[in-house]
PDB file of C-alpha atoms in Angstrom:
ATOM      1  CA  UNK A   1      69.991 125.543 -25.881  1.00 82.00           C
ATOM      2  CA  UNK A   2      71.782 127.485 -28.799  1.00 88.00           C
ATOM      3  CA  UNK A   3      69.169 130.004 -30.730  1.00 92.00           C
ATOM      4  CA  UNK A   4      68.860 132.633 -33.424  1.00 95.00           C
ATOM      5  CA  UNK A   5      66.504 135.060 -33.484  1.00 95.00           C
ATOM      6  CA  UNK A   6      66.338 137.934 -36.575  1.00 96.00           C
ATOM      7  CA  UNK A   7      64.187 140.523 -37.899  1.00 92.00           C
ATOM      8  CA  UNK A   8      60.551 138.958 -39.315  1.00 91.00           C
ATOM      9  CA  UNK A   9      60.067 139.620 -42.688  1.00 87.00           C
ATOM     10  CA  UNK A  10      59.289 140.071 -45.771  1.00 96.00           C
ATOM     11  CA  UNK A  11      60.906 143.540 -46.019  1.00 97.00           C
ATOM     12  CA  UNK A  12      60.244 145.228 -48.842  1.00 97.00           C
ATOM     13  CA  UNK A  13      62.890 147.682 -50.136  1.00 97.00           C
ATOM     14  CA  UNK A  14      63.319 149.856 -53.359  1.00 98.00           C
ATOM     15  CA  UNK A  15      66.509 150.031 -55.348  1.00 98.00           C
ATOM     16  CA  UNK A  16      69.234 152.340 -54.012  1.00 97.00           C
ATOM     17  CA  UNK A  17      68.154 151.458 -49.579  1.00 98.00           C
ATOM     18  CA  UNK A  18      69.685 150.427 -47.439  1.00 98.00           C
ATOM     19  CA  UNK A  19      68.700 146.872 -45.755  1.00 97.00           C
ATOM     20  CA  UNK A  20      69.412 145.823 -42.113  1.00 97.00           C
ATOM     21  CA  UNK A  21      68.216 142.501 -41.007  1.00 97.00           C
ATOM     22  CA  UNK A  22      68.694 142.019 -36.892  1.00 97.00           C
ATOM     23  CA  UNK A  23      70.002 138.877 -35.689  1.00 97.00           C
ATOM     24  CA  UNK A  24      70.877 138.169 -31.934  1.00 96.00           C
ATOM     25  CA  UNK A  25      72.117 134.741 -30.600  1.00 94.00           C
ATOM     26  CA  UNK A  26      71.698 132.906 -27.299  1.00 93.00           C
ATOM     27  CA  UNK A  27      74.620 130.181 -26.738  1.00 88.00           C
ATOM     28  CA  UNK A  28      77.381 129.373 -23.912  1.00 82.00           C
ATOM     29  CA  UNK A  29      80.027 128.874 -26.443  1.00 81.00           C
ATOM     30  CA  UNK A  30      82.229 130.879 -28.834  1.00 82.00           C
ATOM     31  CA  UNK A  31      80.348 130.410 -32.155  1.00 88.00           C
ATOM     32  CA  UNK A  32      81.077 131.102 -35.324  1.00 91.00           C
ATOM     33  CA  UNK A  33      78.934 133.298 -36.854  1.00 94.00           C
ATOM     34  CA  UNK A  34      77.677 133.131 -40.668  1.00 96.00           C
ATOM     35  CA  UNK A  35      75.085 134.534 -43.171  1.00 98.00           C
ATOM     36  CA  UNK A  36      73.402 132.437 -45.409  1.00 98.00           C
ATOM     37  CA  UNK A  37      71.214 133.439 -48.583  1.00 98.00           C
ATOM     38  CA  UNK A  38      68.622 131.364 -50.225  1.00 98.00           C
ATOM     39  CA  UNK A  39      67.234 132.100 -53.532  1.00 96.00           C
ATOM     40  CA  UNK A  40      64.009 130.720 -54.984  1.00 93.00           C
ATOM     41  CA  UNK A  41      64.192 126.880 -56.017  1.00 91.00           C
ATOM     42  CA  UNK A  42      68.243 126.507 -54.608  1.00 94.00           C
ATOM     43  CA  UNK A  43      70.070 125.621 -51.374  1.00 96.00           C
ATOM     44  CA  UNK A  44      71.484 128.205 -48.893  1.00 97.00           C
ATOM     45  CA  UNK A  45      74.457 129.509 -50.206  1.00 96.00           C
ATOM     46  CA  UNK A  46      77.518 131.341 -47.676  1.00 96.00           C
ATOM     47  CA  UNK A  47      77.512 134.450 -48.049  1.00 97.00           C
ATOM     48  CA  UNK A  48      80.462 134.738 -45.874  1.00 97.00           C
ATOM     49  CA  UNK A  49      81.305 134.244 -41.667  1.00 94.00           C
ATOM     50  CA  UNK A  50      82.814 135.486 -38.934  1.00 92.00           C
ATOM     51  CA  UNK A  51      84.998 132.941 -36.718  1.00 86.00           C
ATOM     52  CA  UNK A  52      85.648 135.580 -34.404  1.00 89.00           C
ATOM     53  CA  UNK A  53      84.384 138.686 -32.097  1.00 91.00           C
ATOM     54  CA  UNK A  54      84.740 142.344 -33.153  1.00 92.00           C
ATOM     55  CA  UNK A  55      85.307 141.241 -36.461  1.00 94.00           C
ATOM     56  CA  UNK A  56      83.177 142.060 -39.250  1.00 96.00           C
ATOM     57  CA  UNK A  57      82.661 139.919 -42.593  1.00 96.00           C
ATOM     58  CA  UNK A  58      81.927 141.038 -46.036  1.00 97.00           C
ATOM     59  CA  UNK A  59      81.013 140.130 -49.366  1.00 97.00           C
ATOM     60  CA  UNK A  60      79.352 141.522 -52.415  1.00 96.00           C
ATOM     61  CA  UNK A  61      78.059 144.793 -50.240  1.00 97.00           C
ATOM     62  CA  UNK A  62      77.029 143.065 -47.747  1.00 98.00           C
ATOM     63  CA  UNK A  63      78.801 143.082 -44.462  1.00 97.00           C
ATOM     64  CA  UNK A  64      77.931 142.577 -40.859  1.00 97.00           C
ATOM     65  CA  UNK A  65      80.303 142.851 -37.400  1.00 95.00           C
ATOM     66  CA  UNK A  66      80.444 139.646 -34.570  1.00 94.00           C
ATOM     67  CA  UNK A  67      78.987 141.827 -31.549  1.00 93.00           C
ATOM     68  CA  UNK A  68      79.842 139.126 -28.749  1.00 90.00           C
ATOM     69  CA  UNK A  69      78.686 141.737 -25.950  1.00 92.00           C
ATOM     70  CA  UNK A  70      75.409 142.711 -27.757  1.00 92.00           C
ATOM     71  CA  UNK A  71      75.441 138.932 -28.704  1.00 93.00           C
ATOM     72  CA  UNK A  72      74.377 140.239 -32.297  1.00 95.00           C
ATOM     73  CA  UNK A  73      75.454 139.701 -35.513  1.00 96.00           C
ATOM     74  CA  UNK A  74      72.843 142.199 -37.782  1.00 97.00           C
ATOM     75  CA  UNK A  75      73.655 142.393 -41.841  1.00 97.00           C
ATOM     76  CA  UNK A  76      73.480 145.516 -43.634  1.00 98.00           C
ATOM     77  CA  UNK A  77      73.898 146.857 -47.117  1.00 98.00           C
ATOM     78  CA  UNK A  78      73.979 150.583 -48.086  1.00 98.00           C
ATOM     79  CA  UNK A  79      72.149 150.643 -51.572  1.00 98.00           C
ATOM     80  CA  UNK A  80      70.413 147.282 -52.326  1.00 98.00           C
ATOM     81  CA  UNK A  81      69.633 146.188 -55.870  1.00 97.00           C
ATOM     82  CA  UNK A  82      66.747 143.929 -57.546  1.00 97.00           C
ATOM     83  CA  UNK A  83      69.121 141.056 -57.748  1.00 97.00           C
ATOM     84  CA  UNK A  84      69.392 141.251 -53.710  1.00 97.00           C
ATOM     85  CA  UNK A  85      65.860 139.721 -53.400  1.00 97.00           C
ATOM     86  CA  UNK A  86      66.311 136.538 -51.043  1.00 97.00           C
ATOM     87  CA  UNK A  87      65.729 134.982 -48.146  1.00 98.00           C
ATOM     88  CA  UNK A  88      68.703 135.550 -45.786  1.00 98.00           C
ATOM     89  CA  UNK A  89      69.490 133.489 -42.404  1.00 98.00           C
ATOM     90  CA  UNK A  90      71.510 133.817 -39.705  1.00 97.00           C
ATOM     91  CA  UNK A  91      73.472 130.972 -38.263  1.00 96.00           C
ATOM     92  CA  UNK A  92      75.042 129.754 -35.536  1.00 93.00           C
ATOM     93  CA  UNK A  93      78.206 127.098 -35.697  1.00 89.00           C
ATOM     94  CA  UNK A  94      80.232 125.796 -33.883  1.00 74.00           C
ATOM     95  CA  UNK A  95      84.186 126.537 -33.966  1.00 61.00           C
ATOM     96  CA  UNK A  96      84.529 122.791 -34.760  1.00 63.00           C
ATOM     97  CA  UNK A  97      84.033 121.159 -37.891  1.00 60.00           C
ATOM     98  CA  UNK A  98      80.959 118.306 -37.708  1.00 70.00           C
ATOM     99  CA  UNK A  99      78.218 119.669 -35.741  1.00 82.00           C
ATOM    100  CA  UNK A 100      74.558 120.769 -37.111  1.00 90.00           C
ATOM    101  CA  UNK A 101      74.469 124.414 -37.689  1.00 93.00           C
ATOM    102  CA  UNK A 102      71.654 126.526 -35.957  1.00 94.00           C
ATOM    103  CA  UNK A 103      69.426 129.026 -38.097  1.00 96.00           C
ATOM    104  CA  UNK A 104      67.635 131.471 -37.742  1.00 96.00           C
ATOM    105  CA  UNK A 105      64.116 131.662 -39.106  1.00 94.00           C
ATOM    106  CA  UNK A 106      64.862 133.377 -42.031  1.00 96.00           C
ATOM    107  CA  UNK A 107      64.109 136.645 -43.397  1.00 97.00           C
ATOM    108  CA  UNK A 108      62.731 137.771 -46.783  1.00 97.00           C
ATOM    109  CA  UNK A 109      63.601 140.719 -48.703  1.00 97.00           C
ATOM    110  CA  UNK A 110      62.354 141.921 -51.714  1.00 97.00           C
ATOM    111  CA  UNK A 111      63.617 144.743 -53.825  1.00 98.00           C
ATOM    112  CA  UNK A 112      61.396 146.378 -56.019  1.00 97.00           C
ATOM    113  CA  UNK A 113      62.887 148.530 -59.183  1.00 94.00           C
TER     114      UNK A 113
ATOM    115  CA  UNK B   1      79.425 127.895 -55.888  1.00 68.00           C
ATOM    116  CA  UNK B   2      78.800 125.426 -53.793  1.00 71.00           C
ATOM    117  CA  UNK B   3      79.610 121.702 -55.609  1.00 92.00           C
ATOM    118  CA  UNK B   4      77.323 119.441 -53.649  1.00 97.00           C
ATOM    119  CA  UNK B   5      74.938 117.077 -56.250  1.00 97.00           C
ATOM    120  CA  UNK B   6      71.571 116.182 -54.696  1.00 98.00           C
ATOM    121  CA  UNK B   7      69.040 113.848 -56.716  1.00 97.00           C
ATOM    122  CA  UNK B   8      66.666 113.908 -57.737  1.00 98.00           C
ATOM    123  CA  UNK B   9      65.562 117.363 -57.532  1.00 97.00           C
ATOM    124  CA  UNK B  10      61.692 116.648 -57.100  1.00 98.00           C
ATOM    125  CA  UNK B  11      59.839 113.655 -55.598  1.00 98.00           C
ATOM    126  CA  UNK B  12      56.483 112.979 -55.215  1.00 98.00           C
ATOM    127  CA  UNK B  13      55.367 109.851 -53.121  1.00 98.00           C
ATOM    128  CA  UNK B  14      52.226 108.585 -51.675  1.00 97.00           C
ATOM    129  CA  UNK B  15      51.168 108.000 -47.801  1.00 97.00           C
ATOM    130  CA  UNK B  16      53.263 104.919 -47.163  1.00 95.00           C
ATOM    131  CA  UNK B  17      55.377 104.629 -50.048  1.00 97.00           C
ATOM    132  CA  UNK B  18      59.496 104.685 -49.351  1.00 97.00           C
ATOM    133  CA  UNK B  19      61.399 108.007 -50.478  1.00 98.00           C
ATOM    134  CA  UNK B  20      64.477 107.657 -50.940  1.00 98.00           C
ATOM    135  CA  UNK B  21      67.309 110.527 -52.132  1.00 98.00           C
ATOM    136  CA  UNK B  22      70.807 111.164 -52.789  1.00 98.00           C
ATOM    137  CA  UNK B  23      73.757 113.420 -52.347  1.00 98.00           C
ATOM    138  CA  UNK B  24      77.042 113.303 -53.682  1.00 97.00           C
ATOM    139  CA  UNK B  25      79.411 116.161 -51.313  1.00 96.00           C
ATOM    140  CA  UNK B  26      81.896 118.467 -52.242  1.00 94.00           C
ATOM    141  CA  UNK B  27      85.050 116.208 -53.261  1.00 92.00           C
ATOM    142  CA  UNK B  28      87.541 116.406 -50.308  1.00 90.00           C
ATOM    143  CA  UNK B  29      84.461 116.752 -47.488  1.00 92.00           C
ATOM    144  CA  UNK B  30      84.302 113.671 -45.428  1.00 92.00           C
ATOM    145  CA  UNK B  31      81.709 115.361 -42.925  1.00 93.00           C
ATOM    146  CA  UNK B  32      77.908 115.245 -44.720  1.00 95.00           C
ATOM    147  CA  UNK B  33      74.746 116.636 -43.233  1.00 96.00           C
ATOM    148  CA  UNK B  34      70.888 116.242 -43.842  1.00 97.00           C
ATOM    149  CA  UNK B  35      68.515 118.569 -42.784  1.00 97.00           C
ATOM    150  CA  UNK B  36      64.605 119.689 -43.643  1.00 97.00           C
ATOM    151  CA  UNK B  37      63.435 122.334 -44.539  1.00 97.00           C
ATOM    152  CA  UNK B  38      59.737 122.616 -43.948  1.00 96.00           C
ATOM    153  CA  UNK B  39      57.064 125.029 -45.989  1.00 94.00           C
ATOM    154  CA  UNK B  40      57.898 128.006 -43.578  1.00 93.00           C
ATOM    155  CA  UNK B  41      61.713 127.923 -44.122  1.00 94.00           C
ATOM    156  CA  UNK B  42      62.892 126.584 -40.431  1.00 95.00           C
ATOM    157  CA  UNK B  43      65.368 124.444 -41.131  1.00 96.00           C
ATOM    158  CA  UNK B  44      65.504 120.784 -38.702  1.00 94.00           C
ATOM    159  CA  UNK B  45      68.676 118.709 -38.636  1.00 94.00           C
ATOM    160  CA  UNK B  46      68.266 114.878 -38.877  1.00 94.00           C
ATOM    161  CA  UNK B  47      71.341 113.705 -39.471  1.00 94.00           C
ATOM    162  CA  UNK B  48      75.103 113.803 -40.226  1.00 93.00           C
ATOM    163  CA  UNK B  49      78.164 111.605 -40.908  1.00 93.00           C
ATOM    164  CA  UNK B  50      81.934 111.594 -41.104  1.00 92.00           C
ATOM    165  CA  UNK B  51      82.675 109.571 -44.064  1.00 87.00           C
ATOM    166  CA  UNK B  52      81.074 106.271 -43.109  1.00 90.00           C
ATOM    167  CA  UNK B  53      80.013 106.632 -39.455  1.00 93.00           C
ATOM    168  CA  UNK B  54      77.164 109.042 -38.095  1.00 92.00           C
ATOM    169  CA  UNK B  55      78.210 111.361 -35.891  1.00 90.00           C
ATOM    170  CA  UNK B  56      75.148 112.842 -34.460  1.00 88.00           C
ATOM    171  CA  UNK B  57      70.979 112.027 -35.586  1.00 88.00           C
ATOM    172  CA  UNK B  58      67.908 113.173 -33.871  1.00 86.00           C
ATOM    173  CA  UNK B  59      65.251 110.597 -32.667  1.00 81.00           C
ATOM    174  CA  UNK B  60      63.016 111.397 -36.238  1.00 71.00           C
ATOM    175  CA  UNK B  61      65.681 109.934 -37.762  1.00 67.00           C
ATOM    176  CA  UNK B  62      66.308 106.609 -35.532  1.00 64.00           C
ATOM    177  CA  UNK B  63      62.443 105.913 -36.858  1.00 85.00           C
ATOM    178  CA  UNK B  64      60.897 105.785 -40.252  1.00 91.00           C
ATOM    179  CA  UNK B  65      64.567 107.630 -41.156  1.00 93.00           C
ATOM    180  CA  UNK B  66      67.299 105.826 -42.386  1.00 92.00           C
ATOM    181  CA  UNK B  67      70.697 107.696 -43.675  1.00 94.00           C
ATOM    182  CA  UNK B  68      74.468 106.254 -45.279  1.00 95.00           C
ATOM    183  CA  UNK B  69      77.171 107.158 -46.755  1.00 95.00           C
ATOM    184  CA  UNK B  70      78.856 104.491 -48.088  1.00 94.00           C
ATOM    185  CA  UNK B  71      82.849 105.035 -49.467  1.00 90.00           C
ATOM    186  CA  UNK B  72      82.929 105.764 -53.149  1.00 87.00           C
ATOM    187  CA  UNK B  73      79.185 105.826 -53.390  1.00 92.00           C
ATOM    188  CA  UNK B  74      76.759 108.664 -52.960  1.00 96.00           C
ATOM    189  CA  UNK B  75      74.871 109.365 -49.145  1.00 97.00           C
ATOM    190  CA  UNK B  76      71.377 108.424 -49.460  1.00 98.00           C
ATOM    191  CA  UNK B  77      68.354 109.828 -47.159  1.00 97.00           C
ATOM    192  CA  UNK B  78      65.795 107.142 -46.934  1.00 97.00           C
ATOM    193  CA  UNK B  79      62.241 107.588 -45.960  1.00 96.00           C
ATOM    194  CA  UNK B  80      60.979 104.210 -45.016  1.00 94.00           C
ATOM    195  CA  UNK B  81      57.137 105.036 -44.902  1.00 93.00           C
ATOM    196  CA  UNK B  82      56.047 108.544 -45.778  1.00 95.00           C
ATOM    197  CA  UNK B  83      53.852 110.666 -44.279  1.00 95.00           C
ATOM    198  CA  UNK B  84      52.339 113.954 -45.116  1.00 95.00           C
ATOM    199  CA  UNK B  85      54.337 116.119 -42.933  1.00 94.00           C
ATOM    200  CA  UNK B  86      57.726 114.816 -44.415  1.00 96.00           C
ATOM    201  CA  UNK B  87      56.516 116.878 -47.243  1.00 97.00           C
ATOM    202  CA  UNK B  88      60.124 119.202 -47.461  1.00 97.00           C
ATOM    203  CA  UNK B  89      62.674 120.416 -48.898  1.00 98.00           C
ATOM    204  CA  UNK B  90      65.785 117.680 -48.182  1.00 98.00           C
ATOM    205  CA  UNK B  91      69.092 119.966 -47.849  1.00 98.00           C
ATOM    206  CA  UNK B  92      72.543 117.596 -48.196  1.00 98.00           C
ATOM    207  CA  UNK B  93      75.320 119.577 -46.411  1.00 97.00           C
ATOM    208  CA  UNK B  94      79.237 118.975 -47.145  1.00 95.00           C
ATOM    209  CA  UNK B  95      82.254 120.770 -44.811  1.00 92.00           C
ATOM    210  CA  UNK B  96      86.165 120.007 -44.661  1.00 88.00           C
ATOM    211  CA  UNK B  97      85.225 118.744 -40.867  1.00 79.00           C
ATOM    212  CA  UNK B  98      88.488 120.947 -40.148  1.00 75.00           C
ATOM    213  CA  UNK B  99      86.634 124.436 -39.882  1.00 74.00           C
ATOM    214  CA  UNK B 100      82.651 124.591 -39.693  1.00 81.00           C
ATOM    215  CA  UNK B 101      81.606 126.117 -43.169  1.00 91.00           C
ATOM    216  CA  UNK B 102      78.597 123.825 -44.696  1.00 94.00           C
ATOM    217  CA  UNK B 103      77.738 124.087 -48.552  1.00 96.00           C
ATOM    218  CA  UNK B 104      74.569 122.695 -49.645  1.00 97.00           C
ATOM    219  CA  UNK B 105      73.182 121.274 -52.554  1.00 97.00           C
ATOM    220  CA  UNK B 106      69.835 122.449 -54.148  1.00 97.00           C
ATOM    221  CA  UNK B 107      67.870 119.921 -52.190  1.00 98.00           C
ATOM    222  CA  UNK B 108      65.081 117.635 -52.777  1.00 98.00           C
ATOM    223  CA  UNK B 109      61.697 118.680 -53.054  1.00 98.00           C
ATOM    224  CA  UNK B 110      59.556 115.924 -51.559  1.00 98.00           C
ATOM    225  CA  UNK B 111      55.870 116.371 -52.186  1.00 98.00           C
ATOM    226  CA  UNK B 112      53.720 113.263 -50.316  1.00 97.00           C
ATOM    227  CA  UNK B 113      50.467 113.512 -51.588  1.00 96.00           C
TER     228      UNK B 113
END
Protein backbone atom coordinates (compact mmCIF):
# COMPACT_ATOMS: atom_id res chain seq x y z
CA UNK A 1 0.00 0.00 0.00
CA UNK A 2 0.66 3.88 -0.19
CA UNK A 3 3.53 5.03 2.52
CA UNK A 4 5.58 7.94 3.78
CA UNK A 5 8.61 7.67 5.25
CA UNK A 6 10.76 11.06 6.57
CA UNK A 7 13.65 11.97 8.55
CA UNK A 8 13.19 10.84 12.58
CA UNK A 9 13.36 13.56 14.72
CA UNK A 10 13.48 15.84 16.99
CA UNK A 11 16.09 17.98 15.16
CA UNK A 12 17.37 20.51 16.95
CA UNK A 13 18.50 23.66 15.07
CA UNK A 14 19.78 27.20 16.10
CA UNK A 15 18.50 30.41 14.60
CA UNK A 16 19.94 31.41 11.22
CA UNK A 17 20.29 27.00 9.79
CA UNK A 18 19.20 25.66 7.55
CA UNK A 19 16.56 22.63 8.08
CA UNK A 20 16.00 19.67 5.67
CA UNK A 21 13.54 17.08 6.65
CA UNK A 22 13.67 13.82 4.06
CA UNK A 23 10.54 12.42 2.93
CA UNK A 24 10.27 9.56 0.27
CA UNK A 25 6.92 7.93 -0.83
CA UNK A 26 5.96 4.44 -1.98
CA UNK A 27 2.55 4.47 -4.14
CA UNK A 28 1.37 3.24 -7.80
CA UNK A 29 -0.44 6.40 -8.43
CA UNK A 30 0.23 10.06 -9.25
CA UNK A 31 -0.16 11.69 -5.79
CA UNK A 32 -0.34 14.84 -4.75
CA UNK A 33 2.14 15.79 -2.58
CA UNK A 34 1.73 18.22 0.60
CA UNK A 35 3.46 19.47 3.82
CA UNK A 36 1.70 19.77 6.83
CA UNK A 37 2.80 21.63 10.18
CA UNK A 38 1.47 21.02 13.58
CA UNK A 39 2.03 23.28 16.41
CA UNK A 40 1.59 22.44 20.08
CA UNK A 41 -2.20 22.08 21.24
CA UNK A 42 -3.67 22.76 17.25
CA UNK A 43 -4.53 20.72 14.14
CA UNK A 44 -2.18 20.26 11.12
CA UNK A 45 -2.23 23.19 9.21
CA UNK A 46 -1.12 23.22 4.97
CA UNK A 47 1.68 24.56 4.60
CA UNK A 48 1.33 24.32 0.95
CA UNK A 49 1.35 21.15 -1.99
CA UNK A 50 2.47 20.07 -4.97
CA UNK A 51 -0.23 18.47 -7.48
CA UNK A 52 2.40 17.80 -9.80
CA UNK A 53 6.11 16.36 -10.66
CA UNK A 54 9.18 18.61 -11.05
CA UNK A 55 7.38 21.19 -9.45
CA UNK A 56 8.36 22.70 -6.33
CA UNK A 57 5.96 24.45 -3.64
CA UNK A 58 6.62 27.26 -1.34
CA UNK A 59 5.50 29.22 1.43
CA UNK A 60 6.80 31.35 4.20
CA UNK A 61 10.65 30.07 3.42
CA UNK A 62 9.85 26.97 3.19
CA UNK A 63 9.85 25.17 -0.08
CA UNK A 64 10.33 21.66 -1.29
CA UNK A 65 10.40 20.09 -5.19
CA UNK A 66 7.90 16.79 -6.27
CA UNK A 67 10.95 14.37 -7.20
CA UNK A 68 8.67 11.61 -8.94
CA UNK A 69 11.97 9.66 -10.06
CA UNK A 70 13.66 9.87 -6.59
CA UNK A 71 9.99 9.39 -5.37
CA UNK A 72 10.92 12.23 -2.75
CA UNK A 73 9.48 15.17 -1.73
CA UNK A 74 12.27 16.59 1.17
CA UNK A 75 11.44 20.34 2.74
CA UNK A 76 14.06 22.75 3.29
CA UNK A 77 14.53 26.23 4.64
CA UNK A 78 17.77 28.30 4.41
CA UNK A 79 17.82 30.26 7.82
CA UNK A 80 15.18 28.91 10.28
CA UNK A 81 13.80 31.04 13.10
CA UNK A 82 12.39 30.26 16.79
CA UNK A 83 8.90 30.60 15.53
CA UNK A 84 9.71 27.53 13.03
CA UNK A 85 9.55 25.06 16.00
CA UNK A 86 6.89 22.30 14.92
CA UNK A 87 6.17 19.16 14.07
CA UNK A 88 6.10 18.86 10.24
CA UNK A 89 4.54 15.81 8.11
CA UNK A 90 4.64 14.70 4.91
CA UNK A 91 1.60 13.53 3.06
CA UNK A 92 0.43 11.66 0.51
CA UNK A 93 -3.12 12.43 -1.46
CA UNK A 94 -4.69 11.49 -3.86
CA UNK A 95 -5.37 13.71 -7.15
CA UNK A 96 -9.08 13.26 -6.27
CA UNK A 97 -10.98 15.02 -3.82
CA UNK A 98 -12.54 12.43 -0.89
CA UNK A 99 -9.99 9.98 -0.03
CA UNK A 100 -7.98 9.70 3.48
CA UNK A 101 -4.69 11.34 3.18
CA UNK A 102 -1.47 9.29 4.09
CA UNK A 103 1.22 10.79 6.61
CA UNK A 104 4.15 10.46 7.39
CA UNK A 105 5.28 9.94 10.96
CA UNK A 106 6.08 13.25 11.67
CA UNK A 107 9.11 15.09 12.42
CA UNK A 108 10.01 17.54 15.20
CA UNK A 109 12.09 20.51 15.01
CA UNK A 110 13.08 22.75 17.47
CA UNK A 111 14.88 26.01 17.09
CA UNK A 112 16.75 27.27 19.80
CA UNK A 113 17.66 31.27 19.95
CA UNK B 1 -6.43 29.64 8.67
CA UNK B 2 -8.12 26.81 8.47
CA UNK B 3 -12.15 27.43 9.54
CA UNK B 4 -13.11 23.98 10.72
CA UNK B 5 -14.95 24.15 14.55
CA UNK B 6 -14.35 20.98 16.57
CA UNK B 7 -16.00 20.61 20.19
CA UNK B 8 -15.32 20.32 22.66
CA UNK B 9 -11.72 20.78 22.78
CA UNK B 10 -10.99 18.33 25.81
CA UNK B 11 -12.85 15.22 27.03
CA UNK B 12 -12.26 13.07 29.66
CA UNK B 13 -14.39 9.79 29.99
CA UNK B 14 -14.23 6.68 31.96
CA UNK B 15 -13.72 2.84 30.76
CA UNK B 16 -17.16 2.30 29.30
CA UNK B 17 -18.66 5.56 29.26
CA UNK B 18 -19.89 6.99 25.53
CA UNK B 19 -17.67 9.93 23.99
CA UNK B 20 -19.13 11.67 21.83
CA UNK B 21 -17.66 14.96 19.66
CA UNK B 22 -18.38 17.38 17.08
CA UNK B 23 -17.22 19.20 14.02
CA UNK B 24 -18.69 21.82 12.13
CA UNK B 25 -16.43 22.00 8.35
CA UNK B 26 -15.31 24.72 6.43
CA UNK B 27 -18.66 26.30 4.87
CA UNK B 28 -18.79 25.17 1.18
CA UNK B 29 -16.92 21.52 2.03
CA UNK B 30 -19.34 18.74 1.59
CA UNK B 31 -16.45 16.04 1.97
CA UNK B 32 -15.58 15.62 6.06
CA UNK B 33 -12.95 13.37 7.53
CA UNK B 34 -12.11 11.87 11.06
CA UNK B 35 -8.97 10.65 11.94
CA UNK B 36 -6.76 9.84 15.37
CA UNK B 37 -4.08 10.89 16.31
CA UNK B 38 -2.45 8.73 18.92
CA UNK B 39 0.32 9.91 21.76
CA UNK B 40 3.22 9.35 19.18
CA UNK B 41 1.74 11.60 16.41
CA UNK B 42 0.77 8.73 13.65
CA UNK B 43 -2.18 9.77 12.45
CA UNK B 44 -5.17 6.64 11.68
CA UNK B 45 -8.15 7.42 9.47
CA UNK B 46 -11.59 6.13 10.67
CA UNK B 47 -13.82 7.70 8.74
CA UNK B 48 -15.15 10.15 6.10
CA UNK B 49 -18.34 11.44 4.42
CA UNK B 50 -19.67 13.41 1.49
CA UNK B 51 -22.32 15.48 2.92
CA UNK B 52 -24.65 12.84 4.31
CA UNK B 53 -23.30 9.48 3.06
CA UNK B 54 -19.86 7.82 4.15
CA UNK B 55 -17.68 7.31 1.63
CA UNK B 56 -15.02 5.18 3.03
CA UNK B 57 -14.55 3.81 7.18
CA UNK B 58 -12.14 1.33 8.49
CA UNK B 59 -13.40 -1.78 10.45
CA UNK B 60 -12.54 0.30 14.10
CA UNK B 61 -15.07 2.33 13.07
CA UNK B 62 -17.95 -0.29 11.95
CA UNK B 63 -17.52 -1.31 15.95
CA UNK B 64 -17.72 0.66 19.11
CA UNK B 65 -17.43 3.77 16.30
CA UNK B 66 -20.24 5.48 15.12
CA UNK B 67 -19.91 8.78 12.74
CA UNK B 68 -22.81 11.41 10.86
CA UNK B 69 -23.16 14.21 9.33
CA UNK B 70 -26.43 15.21 9.22
CA UNK B 71 -27.54 18.43 6.66
CA UNK B 72 -27.55 21.69 8.51
CA UNK B 73 -26.26 20.11 11.65
CA UNK B 74 -22.74 19.54 12.84
CA UNK B 75 -20.77 15.78 12.10
CA UNK B 76 -20.50 14.04 15.28
CA UNK B 77 -17.76 11.19 16.17
CA UNK B 78 -19.33 8.88 18.62
CA UNK B 79 -17.54 6.53 20.87
CA UNK B 80 -20.05 4.03 22.00
CA UNK B 81 -17.96 2.37 24.89
CA UNK B 82 -14.51 3.73 25.59
CA UNK B 83 -11.54 2.17 26.13
CA UNK B 84 -8.14 3.22 27.19
CA UNK B 85 -6.43 3.14 23.95
CA UNK B 86 -9.05 5.53 22.28
CA UNK B 87 -7.24 7.93 24.45
CA UNK B 88 -6.36 10.62 21.21
CA UNK B 89 -6.37 13.42 19.72
CA UNK B 90 -9.83 13.42 17.33
CA UNK B 91 -8.78 15.50 14.04
CA UNK B 92 -12.21 16.65 11.89
CA UNK B 93 -11.00 17.20 8.28
CA UNK B 94 -13.03 19.48 5.63
CA UNK B 95 -11.98 19.64 1.56
CA UNK B 96 -13.99 21.14 -1.54
CA UNK B 97 -14.15 17.19 -2.66
CA UNK B 98 -13.10 18.91 -6.12
CA UNK B 99 -9.20 18.98 -5.43
CA UNK B 100 -7.67 16.96 -2.35
CA UNK B 101 -6.53 19.79 0.15
CA UNK B 102 -7.89 18.81 3.87
CA UNK B 103 -8.05 21.61 6.66
CA UNK B 104 -8.45 20.51 10.10
CA UNK B 105 -9.81 21.72 13.11
CA UNK B 106 -7.87 21.80 16.48
CA UNK B 107 -9.19 18.42 17.45
CA UNK B 108 -10.45 16.79 20.47
CA UNK B 109 -8.38 15.74 23.16
CA UNK B 110 -9.93 12.57 24.58
CA UNK B 111 -8.38 11.46 27.82
CA UNK B 112 -10.18 7.87 29.11
CA UNK B 113 -9.07 7.42 32.40
Amino acid sequence: GDSVTQTEGPVTLSEGTSLTVNCSYETKQYPTLFWYVQYPGEGPQLLFKVPKANEKGSNRGFEATYNKEATSFHLQKASVQESDSAVYYCALGDWQGGRALIFGTGTTVSVSP
Amino acid sequence: NSKVIQTPRYLVKGQGQKAKMRCIPEKGHPVVFWYQQNKNNEFKFLINFQNQEVLQQIDMTEKRFSAECPSNSPCSLEIQSSEAGDSALYLCASSSGDEDTQYFGPGTRLLVL
